Short mmCIF file of C-alpha atoms in Angstrom, two decimals:
data_model
loop_
_atom_site.label_atom_id
_atom_site.label_comp_id
_atom_site.label_asym_id
_atom_site.label_seq_id
_atom_site.Cartn_x
_atom_site.Cartn_y
_atom_site.Cartn_z
CA ASP A 73 18.04 -0.60 6.66
CA ALA A 74 15.29 -3.63 7.23
CA ARG A 75 13.57 -4.70 4.18
CA VAL A 76 11.10 -6.86 2.73
CA THR A 77 12.37 -9.37 -0.09
CA GLN A 78 10.26 -10.52 -2.38
CA THR A 79 11.22 -12.94 -5.19
CA PRO A 80 11.43 -12.22 -8.56
CA ARG A 81 10.51 -9.53 -9.28
CA HIS A 82 9.35 -10.27 -12.96
CA LYS A 83 7.64 -12.75 -14.07
CA VAL A 84 6.85 -13.52 -17.88
CA THR A 85 4.72 -16.77 -17.80
CA GLU A 86 2.72 -18.36 -20.01
CA MET A 87 -1.86 -18.66 -19.07
CA GLY A 88 -2.16 -22.51 -17.14
CA GLN A 89 0.91 -22.28 -15.89
CA GLU A 90 1.19 -22.52 -12.00
CA VAL A 91 3.39 -18.97 -9.83
CA THR A 92 5.29 -18.97 -6.81
CA MET A 93 6.45 -15.53 -6.04
CA ARG A 94 8.37 -15.30 -1.88
CA CYS A 95 8.56 -12.81 0.30
CA GLN A 96 10.76 -12.33 2.93
CA PRO A 97 9.29 -10.28 5.88
CA ILE A 98 11.10 -7.78 7.70
CA LEU A 99 12.12 -10.37 10.78
CA GLY A 100 10.90 -9.64 14.34
CA HIS A 101 7.43 -8.24 12.23
CA ASN A 102 4.74 -10.41 13.33
CA THR A 103 2.10 -9.90 10.37
CA VAL A 104 2.45 -10.10 6.91
CA PHE A 105 0.20 -9.08 3.45
CA TRP A 106 0.01 -9.78 0.52
CA TYR A 107 -1.22 -6.93 -2.51
CA ARG A 108 -2.30 -6.29 -5.89
CA GLN A 109 -1.86 -3.67 -7.39
CA THR A 110 -3.48 -2.79 -11.27
CA MET A 111 -3.80 -0.17 -13.01
CA MET A 112 -8.02 -0.05 -12.77
CA GLN A 113 -8.86 -1.67 -9.33
CA GLY A 114 -5.58 0.05 -7.91
CA LEU A 115 -4.11 -1.49 -4.31
CA GLU A 116 -6.60 -4.75 -3.22
CA LEU A 117 -5.83 -6.98 0.04
CA LEU A 118 -5.81 -10.26 -1.58
CA ALA A 119 -4.14 -12.29 1.57
CA TYR A 120 -2.98 -11.43 5.88
CA PHE A 121 -0.84 -13.82 8.45
CA ARG A 122 -0.25 -13.14 11.97
CA ASN A 123 2.11 -14.77 13.62
CA ARG A 124 2.22 -17.14 10.24
CA ALA A 125 -1.64 -17.85 11.38
CA PRO A 126 -3.67 -17.49 8.14
CA LEU A 127 -6.17 -14.61 8.99
CA ASP A 128 -7.57 -13.55 6.31
CA ASP A 129 -7.42 -13.92 2.67
CA SER A 130 -11.16 -13.00 1.54
CA GLY A 131 -9.75 -11.19 -1.15
CA MET A 132 -8.49 -14.05 -2.89
CA PRO A 133 -9.74 -15.79 -6.05
CA LYS A 134 -10.23 -19.02 -3.82
CA ASP A 135 -10.06 -21.55 -6.70
CA ARG A 136 -6.53 -20.66 -7.61
CA PHE A 137 -4.38 -18.62 -5.71
CA SER A 138 -2.86 -19.69 -2.62
CA ALA A 139 -0.68 -18.23 0.07
CA GLU A 140 1.35 -19.86 3.04
CA MET A 141 3.18 -19.01 5.49
CA PRO A 142 5.88 -21.77 6.14
CA ASP A 143 8.02 -20.04 8.38
CA ALA A 144 8.59 -16.97 10.02
CA THR A 145 11.27 -15.74 7.66
CA LEU A 146 8.95 -17.25 4.17
CA ALA A 147 5.92 -16.40 2.62
CA THR A 148 4.41 -17.90 -0.20
CA LEU A 149 1.36 -16.53 -2.77
CA LYS A 150 0.62 -19.45 -4.98
CA ILE A 151 -1.82 -19.33 -8.06
CA GLN A 152 -2.13 -21.98 -10.69
CA PRO A 153 -3.22 -22.53 -12.79
CA SER A 154 -2.58 -18.06 -13.90
CA GLU A 155 -4.51 -16.30 -16.69
CA PRO A 156 -3.69 -13.49 -18.13
CA ARG A 157 -6.23 -11.22 -15.61
CA ASP A 158 -4.08 -11.85 -12.57
CA SER A 159 -1.38 -9.54 -14.63
CA ALA A 160 -0.37 -7.13 -12.01
CA VAL A 161 2.29 -5.40 -9.77
CA TYR A 162 2.19 -8.31 -6.41
CA PHE A 163 3.02 -6.11 -2.96
CA CYS A 164 4.80 -8.49 0.26
CA ALA A 165 4.69 -5.88 3.40
CA SER A 166 5.13 -6.20 6.99
CA GLY A 167 4.43 -4.48 10.26
CA LEU A 168 4.70 -4.70 13.74
CA VAL A 169 0.95 -4.48 14.43
CA GLY A 170 -0.98 -4.91 17.63
CA SER A 171 -2.47 -2.88 20.18
CA ASP A 172 0.14 -0.21 20.48
CA SER A 173 -1.18 2.51 19.33
CA GLY A 174 1.38 3.27 17.06
CA ALA A 175 2.22 0.48 14.82
CA ASN A 176 -0.03 -0.17 12.28
CA VAL A 177 2.60 0.70 10.26
CA LEU A 178 3.58 -2.02 7.34
CA THR A 179 7.45 -1.29 5.30
CA PHE A 180 6.29 -2.82 1.67
CA GLY A 181 8.48 -4.73 -0.27
CA ALA A 182 9.48 -3.70 -3.77
CA GLY A 183 6.85 -5.88 -5.60
CA SER A 184 6.84 -8.79 -8.42
CA ARG A 185 5.70 -7.73 -11.81
CA LEU A 186 3.51 -10.67 -12.98
CA THR A 187 2.59 -10.66 -16.70
CA VAL A 188 0.53 -13.91 -18.07
CA LEU A 189 0.65 -14.26 -21.42
CA ALA B 204 -15.73 -0.53 7.04
CA GLN B 205 -13.54 1.62 5.11
CA SER B 206 -13.68 3.47 2.00
CA VAL B 207 -10.95 5.79 0.85
CA THR B 208 -11.81 8.80 -2.04
CA GLN B 209 -8.69 10.47 -3.68
CA LEU B 210 -10.48 12.98 -5.78
CA ASP B 211 -7.82 13.32 -8.84
CA SER B 212 -5.81 10.45 -10.52
CA GLN B 213 -3.20 12.78 -12.08
CA VAL B 214 -2.14 16.19 -10.75
CA PRO B 215 0.59 17.64 -12.87
CA VAL B 216 2.56 20.60 -11.19
CA PHE B 217 5.46 23.19 -12.22
CA GLU B 218 7.88 22.77 -10.11
CA GLU B 219 8.64 25.06 -6.60
CA ALA B 220 4.91 25.45 -7.26
CA PRO B 221 2.79 24.17 -4.11
CA VAL B 222 0.25 21.62 -4.40
CA GLU B 223 -2.04 19.70 -2.52
CA LEU B 224 -3.25 15.92 -2.97
CA ARG B 225 -7.08 15.43 -1.45
CA CYS B 226 -8.42 12.32 0.51
CA ASN B 227 -11.73 12.06 1.98
CA TYR B 228 -12.46 9.37 3.71
CA SER B 229 -15.44 7.51 5.02
CA SER B 230 -15.41 5.28 8.11
CA SER B 231 -18.24 3.96 10.73
CA VAL B 232 -15.39 3.68 13.91
CA SER B 233 -12.14 5.95 14.43
CA VAL B 234 -10.01 6.00 11.83
CA TYR B 235 -5.72 6.51 12.14
CA LEU B 236 -4.58 8.21 8.19
CA PHE B 237 -1.54 7.86 6.28
CA TRP B 238 0.04 8.85 2.87
CA TYR B 239 2.21 5.94 1.18
CA VAL B 240 3.92 7.54 -1.98
CA GLN B 241 5.28 5.14 -4.62
CA TYR B 242 8.18 6.04 -6.65
CA PRO B 243 8.31 4.26 -10.03
CA ASN B 244 9.44 -0.12 -9.54
CA GLN B 245 9.34 0.45 -6.25
CA GLY B 246 6.81 -0.09 -3.16
CA LEU B 247 5.00 1.78 -1.26
CA GLN B 248 6.70 4.34 1.70
CA LEU B 249 5.05 5.18 4.78
CA LEU B 250 4.95 9.45 4.30
CA LEU B 251 3.14 10.59 7.09
CA LYS B 252 0.84 8.88 9.34
CA TYR B 253 -1.42 10.69 12.16
CA LEU B 254 -2.66 8.20 14.96
CA SER B 255 -3.01 10.96 17.36
CA GLY B 256 -2.64 14.85 18.59
CA SER B 257 -1.82 17.38 17.02
CA THR B 258 -4.10 17.30 13.76
CA LEU B 259 -1.28 18.74 11.84
CA VAL B 260 1.59 16.09 11.11
CA GLU B 261 4.66 16.37 9.09
CA SER B 262 7.25 14.38 6.64
CA ILE B 263 11.01 14.92 6.77
CA ASN B 264 10.76 16.28 3.46
CA GLY B 265 8.25 18.54 3.39
CA PHE B 266 4.98 17.14 2.66
CA GLU B 267 2.82 17.93 5.43
CA ALA B 268 -1.04 16.62 5.88
CA GLU B 269 -4.72 17.95 8.38
CA PHE B 270 -6.85 15.57 9.45
CA ASN B 271 -10.19 17.13 9.57
CA LYS B 272 -12.79 15.06 11.45
CA SER B 273 -15.95 17.37 10.81
CA GLN B 274 -14.73 17.39 7.02
CA THR B 275 -13.30 13.73 7.22
CA SER B 276 -10.29 14.94 5.32
CA PHE B 277 -6.34 14.80 5.67
CA HIS B 278 -5.02 15.98 2.69
CA LEU B 279 -1.37 16.15 1.78
CA ARG B 280 0.52 19.80 1.33
CA LYS B 281 3.65 21.15 -0.04
CA PRO B 282 4.86 24.65 -1.00
CA SER B 283 6.91 23.93 -2.84
CA VAL B 284 7.64 20.63 -4.79
CA HIS B 285 10.57 19.26 -6.43
CA ILE B 286 11.04 17.28 -9.65
CA SER B 287 12.20 14.69 -7.11
CA ASP B 288 8.71 14.91 -6.33
CA THR B 289 6.83 13.13 -8.91
CA ALA B 290 5.54 10.12 -7.58
CA GLU B 291 2.81 8.13 -7.09
CA TYR B 292 0.64 9.16 -3.27
CA PHE B 293 -1.94 6.45 -1.25
CA CYS B 294 -4.12 8.02 1.33
CA ALA B 295 -4.76 4.76 3.63
CA VAL B 296 -6.98 4.35 6.85
CA THR B 297 -7.19 1.88 8.84
CA PRO B 298 -9.86 1.00 12.59
CA TRP B 299 -8.47 2.16 15.90
CA GLY B 300 -7.88 -0.48 18.17
CA ALA B 301 -6.03 -4.09 18.91
CA GLY B 302 -6.57 -5.72 15.88
CA SER B 303 -6.64 -3.69 13.40
CA TYR B 304 -4.81 -5.23 10.63
CA GLN B 305 -6.25 -3.91 7.58
CA LEU B 306 -4.88 -1.01 5.68
CA THR B 307 -7.93 0.05 2.97
CA PHE B 308 -6.06 2.33 0.31
CA GLY B 309 -7.41 5.47 -2.08
CA LYS B 310 -6.84 4.93 -5.53
CA GLY B 311 -3.47 7.07 -6.24
CA THR B 312 -2.68 10.18 -7.14
CA LYS B 313 0.02 10.81 -9.50
CA LEU B 314 2.02 13.30 -9.25
CA SER B 315 4.15 14.97 -12.00
CA VAL B 316 6.41 17.81 -11.57
CA ILE B 317 6.77 19.74 -14.80
CA PRO B 318 10.72 20.93 -15.29
#
């Protein structure tokens, strides 16, 4: 089965450090999403890309978060500097999203669990 | 904008008993509806979806959900649960039409199946 691969699976870091999370979407998918999951807020959409172009990053704190897609096989989410409130599980998802009525189905990665001390 | 309400944050149920996980949504436009399942330490997996046609949709592992437009609901049901169904279940919606990229999720319902 095709999978979305996320690295690292777990990351513990100290406040102020830079954190980079990586995602390899499913080959052929044209849209990549970054979600954050916490107990308090549930699943929050941070950003998404279509055909590698950023479409919406309004869910991200702009001063410290950045998301990029340097090529079709890699999406990155960077936090600099990290803060304890960034502790969460970050999910990447990819999909073939477009005009087809059945296309809005996402495949999620296993997540990157971030702990900022 | 869309919103999704999952009325129960936790649902304990005995093995082989029936279960219903409730989902209501709000939207000014027509939507597609989804249920995703998250097993411990894993990502979300699509369980079933409603796009059009029959309002009753089924998954391969015995779950079903019924779209009720008048009540803006998409409740998930299973007549007899197994231990392996223990997981968190998320209801989600996305608006119709080209360019509808954004899924809006509910807060999730944790289903605990008791032996």
